[in-house]
Amino acid sequence: MKKADIDKILKKHDYKKSSLISILQDIQEVNRWLPPEILKQVSEKMNIPLIDVYSLTTFYKSFYLKPRGKHIITVCSGTACHVRGGPRILNEIKSQLNIDVDETTPDKNFSLETVRCLGACALGPLMVVDKKYYGQMNPKKVVSTIKKFSKKK
Amino acid sequence: MINLMIDGLDVQVEEGASLLDVAQFYGIPVPTLCHHDGLTDYGACRLCIVEIGKGKNTKLVSSCTYPAEQGLFVRTNSKRVVEARKMLVELLLAMCPSSKIIQDLASAMEVKKVRFKVEHGDCILCGLCVRMCEEQMMAKAIGFVNRGKDRKISTPFDAKSDVCRTCGGCMYICPACELRCEGPDAPGDVCGGCANVEPVCLEDENDKMCFMDPCGWCYNELGRKKEKEKKNNKL
Ligand code: SF4
Ligand code: SF4
Ligand code: FES
Ligand code: FES
């Protein structure tokens, strides 16, 4: 993300300090995560101490301070999905991608996250890729779904 | 001016004063940990709690952050307050048993034992260092990071800060940084047992009656009188 793009977002919000959360959300929408340089730039341009920006972004779970991949895989670890075999799905994905929860593959293609109940328990165990739901998962379906999103060799 | 009643005393205070200000102005001791003259109050330690309201409709509030209100009925040493304070200081001690300040507060509150698992977590998240850095040192180098059980004090990205002037103000004010005396033999989780005296009036009166040192003198006298009377009645 270019510095000018960030300036544009800042201008859109009129540099209002009370809009800091929306500003960071807008930036994250484009950049997928919030690297230190961006937080520093926002802090300087808005005249907000860096520690305040950092406190805020570490408080909310929806801000990502670590790089995120192109595709986000979310596995439901809610009760219903858990008893229907959620952990098995999660383990399969972990070993397929060779990463742990909240990590990103070295090629920056996948990030793995978990969530507590997506409100679609009847479809459990549930896995979501880029906001699209894949229900009644089993390890075999995991492999084929991941393949769909893998980089073409 | 605002009129209110604190520990049975009719008092007048200026608008904008906190209940802690009122108590301190009238010489009523209220324990504090995260309050510091010259720093804004933050209400983190809760040790300064007082009970407001009458009858069944009472509430515990932190006096350092509660503004004085017209007609308020405040008690700084009711049974409920004393018990809650003891619990709070016990929890703080479990988090940071090495702090002299917390140890002293605990002894002054007649706490004899820490019933919780002692964590030695040290930082009690009182936020004094953060306010010191911001309000007195004008640096704003440190702050609260993360949340829930991961909450801690840190610099941006946990890295060496560009704006910290290494003035040491944060360490100067930190209650966790000051170590307690180890004594002739290293004490348990609570030291200062010598200062521990049980207030006797709380059992019967629901309120601490005075701040006599040592406490309990009056009741001993009263007790002796009562026993004598009992004996005399039997005879
Ligand atoms: S030493 Fe640094 S962090 Fe501590 S009060 Fe001074 S400027 Fe702030
Ligand atoms: S580091 Fe010390 S002063 Fe700062 S919040 Fe923790 S206990 Fe309080
Ligand atoms: S538990 Fe997974 S969607 Fe409800
Ligand atoms: S002194 Fe009031 S909450 Fe700590």
XYZ file of C-alpha atoms and ligand atoms in Angstrom:
412
model
C 0.000 0.000 0.000
C 1.358 3.407 -0.985
C 1.709 6.317 1.405
C -0.548 8.388 -0.826
C -3.326 5.802 -0.517
C -3.165 6.076 3.250
C -3.253 9.867 3.025
C -6.376 9.570 0.914
C -8.089 7.489 3.614
C -6.969 9.938 6.291
C -8.357 12.829 4.297
C -11.632 11.003 3.739
C -12.050 10.870 7.510
C -10.913 14.445 7.906
C -8.021 13.371 10.207
C -10.590 13.100 12.980
C -9.090 11.409 16.024
C -12.407 9.819 16.908
C -12.381 8.060 13.535
C -9.141 6.200 14.206
C -10.857 2.814 14.286
C -12.636 3.393 10.964
C -9.411 4.672 9.417
C -7.497 1.581 10.460
C -10.351 -0.615 9.259
C -10.305 1.083 5.855
C -6.560 0.623 5.592
C -6.828 -3.010 6.581
C -9.565 -3.570 4.015
C -7.011 -2.747 1.299
C -3.790 -3.978 2.845
C -5.180 -7.075 4.680
C -2.979 -6.333 7.714
C -1.400 -3.400 9.544
C 2.403 -3.332 9.331
C 4.388 -1.141 11.783
C 5.291 1.428 9.110
C 1.643 2.096 8.386
C 0.799 2.491 12.071
C 3.725 4.903 12.417
C 2.556 6.929 9.444
C -0.996 7.117 10.811
C 0.311 8.131 14.226
C 2.464 10.923 12.790
C -0.091 12.278 10.351
C -2.880 12.264 12.923
C -0.742 13.481 15.772
C -1.712 10.552 17.988
C 1.064 8.974 20.087
C 2.202 5.690 18.568
C 1.550 3.850 21.823
C -2.128 4.808 21.640
C -2.432 3.439 18.121
C -0.629 0.288 19.213
C -2.794 -0.118 22.342
C -5.916 0.155 20.246
C -4.844 -2.273 17.565
C -3.739 -4.882 20.097
C -7.019 -4.512 21.997
C -9.333 -5.427 19.130
C -9.099 -8.901 17.700
C -10.212 -7.693 14.288
C -6.956 -5.823 13.689
C -4.134 -7.891 12.295
C -0.570 -6.944 13.150
C 0.881 -9.995 11.479
C 0.861 -10.530 7.702
C -2.196 -12.307 6.401
C -2.334 -14.493 3.338
C -4.322 -14.050 0.174
C -6.919 -16.587 1.277
C -8.242 -16.730 4.801
C -9.302 -20.144 6.032
C -11.483 -20.029 9.110
C -12.385 -23.168 11.003
C -15.302 -23.133 13.409
C -14.405 -24.332 16.881
C -17.850 -23.744 18.347
C -19.471 -26.488 20.413
C -21.620 -27.979 17.664
C -18.766 -28.084 15.154
C -16.425 -29.383 17.817
C -18.536 -32.448 18.597
C -19.060 -33.064 14.894
C -15.331 -33.344 14.317
C -14.068 -29.766 14.026
C -10.686 -30.586 15.587
C -10.099 -33.248 12.918
C -10.746 -30.700 10.190
C -8.440 -28.214 11.845
C -5.654 -30.767 12.217
C -5.998 -31.782 8.593
C -5.654 -28.181 7.439
C -2.725 -27.616 9.764
C -0.841 -30.574 8.369
C -1.819 -29.779 4.768
C -0.533 -26.216 5.027
C 2.127 -26.956 7.612
C 1.141 -23.949 9.734
C -0.562 -23.412 13.097
C -3.630 -21.326 13.940
C -3.078 -17.572 13.380
C -0.170 -18.264 11.055
C 0.397 -17.684 7.361
C 2.048 -19.974 4.830
C 5.514 -18.838 3.676
C 4.174 -18.187 0.156
C 1.589 -15.835 1.724
C -1.256 -17.737 0.072
C -3.140 -18.986 3.161
C -3.792 -17.809 6.695
C -5.458 -20.091 9.210
C -7.842 -18.772 11.858
C -10.473 -20.175 14.181
C -13.785 -18.729 15.263
C -16.403 -19.659 17.888
C -19.671 -20.544 16.133
C -20.678 -18.968 12.872
C -24.371 -19.529 13.492
C -24.651 -22.303 10.947
C -24.284 -25.228 13.307
C -26.462 -27.524 11.164
C -23.729 -27.409 8.526
C -20.985 -28.439 10.960
C -18.169 -29.096 10.974
C -17.760 -25.854 9.156
C -14.868 -24.278 7.325
C -14.877 -20.882 5.638
C -12.570 -19.768 2.868
C -12.664 -16.082 1.940
C -16.127 -15.682 3.489
C -17.585 -18.642 1.546
C -18.956 -21.440 3.757
C -18.022 -25.075 3.238
C -20.199 -27.317 5.404
C -20.137 -30.965 6.497
C -16.416 -31.094 6.044
C -14.281 -34.189 6.273
C -10.527 -34.531 5.837
C -10.938 -35.573 2.223
C -13.032 -32.532 1.363
C -10.466 -30.369 3.129
C -7.764 -31.529 0.759
C -9.832 -30.812 -2.340
C -10.989 -27.407 -1.074
C -7.471 -26.300 -0.261
C -6.337 -27.478 -3.666
C -8.895 -25.188 -5.306
C -7.242 -22.148 -3.745
C -3.630 -23.258 -4.010
C -1.292 -21.416 -6.308
C -1.001 -23.109 -9.677
C 2.442 -24.613 -9.970
C -20.811 23.960 47.572
C -22.092 20.428 48.031
C -23.362 18.998 51.311
C -22.933 15.344 52.052
C -22.477 12.969 54.926
C -19.322 10.931 55.356
C -18.907 8.520 58.274
C -21.676 10.308 60.147
C -20.070 13.692 59.592
C -21.982 16.498 57.864
C -19.484 18.090 55.498
C -19.326 20.761 52.830
C -17.115 20.366 49.810
C -16.442 22.137 46.586
C -17.963 20.995 43.341
C -15.733 18.655 41.380
C -14.125 17.046 44.424
C -13.926 13.265 44.475
C -15.083 11.281 47.489
C -11.431 10.541 48.165
C -10.673 14.273 48.225
C -13.468 14.712 50.760
C -12.210 11.916 52.989
C -8.636 13.160 52.841
C -9.654 16.754 53.501
C -11.522 15.722 56.628
C -8.747 13.445 57.776
C -10.530 10.151 57.240
C -8.006 7.506 56.209
C -8.839 5.674 52.991
C -6.225 3.295 51.592
C -5.093 4.003 48.039
C -2.634 2.447 45.683
C -3.173 3.753 42.181
C -4.014 7.292 43.279
C -1.189 9.791 43.218
C -1.285 13.532 43.743
C -0.368 15.103 40.437
C -1.738 12.300 38.283
C -5.289 11.861 37.047
C -7.228 9.156 38.836
C -7.743 5.946 36.991
C -9.616 3.641 39.377
C -7.500 0.556 38.795
C -6.705 -0.859 42.223
C -10.167 -0.397 43.802
C -8.610 -0.251 47.277
C -10.171 3.147 47.882
C -13.712 1.757 47.726
C -16.377 3.263 49.969
C -20.016 2.361 50.463
C -22.596 4.877 49.290
C -26.326 4.948 49.906
C -28.536 4.003 52.818
C -30.283 0.872 54.028
C -30.396 -2.013 51.592
C -29.710 0.191 48.610
C -25.967 0.594 48.960
C -23.161 0.353 46.464
C -19.393 0.042 46.584
C -17.617 2.650 44.456
C -13.992 3.669 44.056
C -13.776 6.959 45.912
C -10.927 8.371 43.805
C -13.102 8.400 40.689
C -16.509 9.083 42.262
C -17.524 12.753 42.332
C -19.053 14.202 45.481
C -22.838 14.527 45.120
C -25.370 16.576 47.014
C -26.899 14.616 49.872
C -24.744 11.519 49.399
C -24.416 9.180 52.372
C -20.905 7.741 52.447
C -19.279 5.172 54.718
C -15.562 4.540 54.432
C -15.276 1.754 56.974
C -18.416 -0.345 56.913
C -18.165 -4.101 57.229
C -18.810 -4.535 53.529
C -16.060 -2.067 52.611
C -13.528 -3.573 54.989
C -14.220 -7.107 53.782
C -14.061 -6.154 50.124
C -10.842 -4.223 50.634
C -9.243 -7.158 52.359
C -10.173 -9.394 49.472
C -8.778 -6.872 46.983
C -5.487 -6.448 48.756
C -5.196 -10.203 49.077
C -5.655 -10.563 45.330
C -3.093 -7.836 44.696
C -0.651 -9.567 47.029
C -1.143 -12.844 45.227
C -0.174 -11.052 42.025
C 2.788 -9.217 43.510
C 3.887 -10.479 46.945
C 7.248 -8.731 46.703
C 5.838 -5.201 46.776
C 6.502 -3.356 49.995
C 3.668 -0.939 49.336
C 1.104 -3.705 48.933
C 2.524 -5.611 51.900
C 2.153 -2.528 54.077
C -1.388 -1.935 52.858
C -2.237 -5.558 53.637
C -0.865 -5.414 57.160
C -2.700 -2.184 57.824
C -5.899 -3.994 56.808
C -5.284 -6.907 59.167
C -4.778 -9.399 56.372
C -2.996 -12.430 57.774
C -2.914 -14.872 54.924
C -3.104 -14.981 51.155
C -5.648 -17.634 50.298
C -5.012 -17.506 46.555
C -2.339 -19.130 44.490
C 0.563 -16.713 44.528
C 1.401 -15.839 40.948
C 4.419 -13.575 41.198
C 3.032 -11.855 38.127
C 4.386 -8.607 39.538
C 2.760 -5.932 37.391
C -0.677 -5.273 38.862
C -1.747 -3.049 35.953
C -2.298 -0.046 38.175
C -1.353 2.238 35.289
C 0.724 4.571 37.453
C 3.720 4.272 35.125
C 1.587 5.055 32.078
C 0.152 8.192 33.684
C 3.535 9.248 35.041
C 5.105 8.951 31.605
C 2.281 10.843 29.924
C 1.355 13.494 32.454
C 4.591 14.332 34.225
C 7.305 13.290 31.782
C 5.302 14.294 28.687
C 6.754 11.338 26.825
C 3.838 8.954 26.231
C 6.251 6.138 25.578
C 4.416 3.296 27.292
C 0.842 2.113 27.513
C -1.491 -0.823 27.943
C -1.145 -3.464 25.267
C -3.400 -6.453 24.450
C -6.387 -7.307 26.559
C -7.824 -9.791 29.011
C -5.270 -12.060 30.564
C -2.642 -10.911 28.071
C -2.919 -7.252 29.070
C 0.426 -5.740 29.930
C 2.440 -2.543 29.925
C 4.693 -2.125 26.936
C 6.123 0.118 24.251
C 4.889 0.135 20.650
C 5.719 -3.228 19.053
C 7.467 -4.229 22.300
C 10.585 -2.585 20.888
C 12.897 0.072 22.273
C 10.899 3.277 22.211
C 11.952 6.321 20.193
C 10.281 8.732 22.583
C 11.354 7.280 25.962
C 13.950 9.529 27.560
C 14.974 6.862 30.090
C 14.093 9.286 32.860
C 13.113 6.445 35.174
C 9.854 8.084 36.198
C 7.890 4.937 35.488
C 10.104 2.823 37.708
C 10.143 5.442 40.436
C 6.391 5.288 40.799
C 5.836 1.571 40.231
C 4.587 -0.240 43.349
C 5.776 -3.547 41.955
C 9.356 -2.398 41.437
C 10.010 -1.683 45.098
C 11.036 -4.820 46.951
C 9.929 -5.546 50.480
C 12.383 -6.143 53.310
C 13.228 -9.804 53.672
C 13.341 -9.661 57.459
C 15.328 -11.988 59.741
C 13.840 -14.952 57.943
C 12.115 -14.570 54.605
C 8.414 -14.312 55.431
C 5.536 -16.027 53.695
C 3.082 -14.380 51.378
C 2.105 -11.770 53.957
C 4.683 -10.086 56.099
C 4.161 -7.315 58.635
C 2.235 -9.657 60.918
C 3.309 -7.429 63.800
C 1.025 -4.676 62.584
C -1.956 -7.023 62.416
C -4.645 -6.334 64.972
C -8.263 -7.427 64.622
C -10.838 -4.619 64.842
C -13.334 -5.891 67.356
C -16.140 -3.448 66.721
C -16.818 -4.774 63.201
C -18.375 -7.943 64.647
C -21.044 -6.092 66.608
C -21.361 -2.682 65.059
C -21.043 -3.220 61.290
C -18.914 -0.057 61.162
C -15.439 0.676 62.366
C -15.978 3.037 65.242
C -12.681 4.870 65.477
C -9.097 4.773 64.358
C -7.520 4.148 67.737
C -4.136 2.509 67.747
C -3.952 -0.215 68.932
C -7.444 -1.132 67.958
C -9.645 -3.069 70.310
C -8.731 -1.296 73.514
C -12.245 0.070 74.101
C -13.842 -3.271 73.506
C -11.531 -5.057 75.827
C -12.573 -2.614 78.497
C -16.222 -2.993 77.551
C -15.867 -6.752 77.403
C -14.368 -6.897 80.857
C -17.165 -4.779 82.174
C -19.760 -7.056 80.570
C -18.153 -10.194 81.961
C -18.062 -8.676 85.392
C -21.743 -7.854 85.109
C -22.513 -11.408 84.019
C -20.639 -12.803 86.964
C -22.372 -10.425 89.310
C -25.758 -11.398 87.896
C -25.037 -15.099 88.457
C -23.998 -14.580 92.040
S 11.686 6.202 31.486
Fe 10.688 6.369 29.488
S 8.796 5.163 29.726
Fe 9.535 5.634 31.823
S 8.502 7.543 32.388
Fe 10.482 8.122 31.500
S 10.006 8.497 29.332
Fe 8.289 7.327 30.176
S 4.505 -1.573 35.737
Fe 4.220 -0.908 37.882
S 3.336 1.140 37.757
Fe 3.093 0.204 35.747
S 1.039 -0.726 35.803
Fe 2.498 -2.336 36.414
S 2.559 -2.217 38.639
Fe 1.618 -0.295 37.948
S -20.584 -24.360 16.195
Fe -19.800 -24.103 14.208
S -21.303 -22.884 13.293
Fe -22.080 -23.094 15.327
S -6.872 4.584 44.491
Fe -8.899 4.601 43.808
S -8.963 2.802 42.592
Fe -6.871 2.861 43.185
